[in-house]
Amino acid sequence: MASLAEKPPEDAPIEISMFKAPECFLYKVPPLKIASGHRAEDWGLGSPQLTGRVEIVGVGTTAEVRVFKQDDGAKPVAVCPVRCAAGSPAVGAVVDDVVDSSRYFVLRLEDAKKRKAYLGLGFRERDVAYDFKATLCDFKRSVDREEKAEADHADYERRQADGADPEPEVDMSLKGRIKISLGDDDGDRPERPKRESAGPADGAVPRLAPPPKPVPRRSPPRPAPPPAAAPPPLENWATFDDACPAADGGGDAADGGDDDDGFGDFEQA
């Protein structure tokens, strides 16, 4: 008969897996040279100490960063606990960003004797590195909300035990006798007073006056044409009297000439 699997103790904390990356790189971190922070270019990025995988597991109010070997993942090779309870160091003090890249971090490791060591952690993809750090920050915020809710509940119970007046409750009950009718039964419904109409007595609908006729738009008057130019004066023009002087009838009769200028008189046949 197969033996039953050993059950964990009831008081064992529940572990919640929050992040997994199938590939990560571990580096040996040299002593800090500048006060601004660690630089990943000083680690020898082309030669990592280990290529493994990483997980973030929530245990109570602590987020543990666990690094495993890729081929043998039974036991982590490094664990970085990020404590998020009140009074704990900030997340950035335990998992610090480097100053020259967003894909590399410095993990502060701690053993049972409280001895500290620093380990460089890097990712190939920038999105994976962002999710790694965002998971830690989100876990920190969730722990802060839970602690605030517990503090508010404890304060409420303390005030209740001291006999303090609780906040007045709002009475949402219905007062008096209320009748609710459903359906189309109008027998008990009171009749509404009819409104007197202002129309004619025979009930005919009054005819409305037609709308006013539109006023035709008058076109603007046309401008008067300019006055015609006056003809030039005739002062310098000669008259027909000057060109054709009047003939002297008496002279012609005395000369005995005729008016036909050499033509004979036509005689009637």
PDB file of N, CA and C in Angstrom, residues 173-179:
ATOM      1  N   SER A 173     -35.378  50.836   7.513  1.00  0.00           N
ATOM      2  CA  SER A 173     -36.669  50.141   7.506  1.00  0.00           C
ATOM      3  C   SER A 173     -37.779  51.077   7.037  1.00  0.00           C
ATOM      4  N   LEU A 174     -38.875  50.473   6.552  1.00  0.00           N
ATOM      5  CA  LEU A 174     -40.028  51.234   6.085  1.00  0.00           C
ATOM      6  C   LEU A 174     -40.903  51.614   7.266  1.00  0.00           C
ATOM      7  N   LYS A 175     -41.355  52.821   7.277  1.00  0.00           N
ATOM      8  CA  LYS A 175     -42.172  53.332   8.384  1.00  0.00           C
ATOM      9  C   LYS A 175     -43.637  53.370   7.968  1.00  0.00           C
ATOM     10  N   GLY A 176     -44.531  53.031   8.942  1.00  0.00           N
ATOM     11  CA  GLY A 176     -45.970  53.146   8.703  1.00  0.00           C
ATOM     12  C   GLY A 176     -46.502  52.063   7.786  1.00  0.00           C
ATOM     13  N   ARG A 177     -47.761  52.263   7.423  1.00  0.00           N
ATOM     14  CA  ARG A 177     -48.441  51.307   6.555  1.00  0.00           C
ATOM     15  C   ARG A 177     -48.227  51.720   5.100  1.00  0.00           C
ATOM     16  N   ILE A 178     -47.688  50.828   4.347  1.00  0.00           N
ATOM     17  CA  ILE A 178     -47.385  51.100   2.947  1.00  0.00           C
ATOM     18  C   ILE A 178     -48.085  50.059   2.106  1.00  0.00           C
ATOM     19  N   LYS A 179     -48.815  50.520   1.131  1.00  0.00           N
ATOM     20  CA  LYS A 179     -49.556  49.631   0.248  1.00  0.00           C
ATOM     21  C   LYS A 179     -48.914  49.663  -1.127  1.00  0.00           C
TER      22      LYS A 179
END
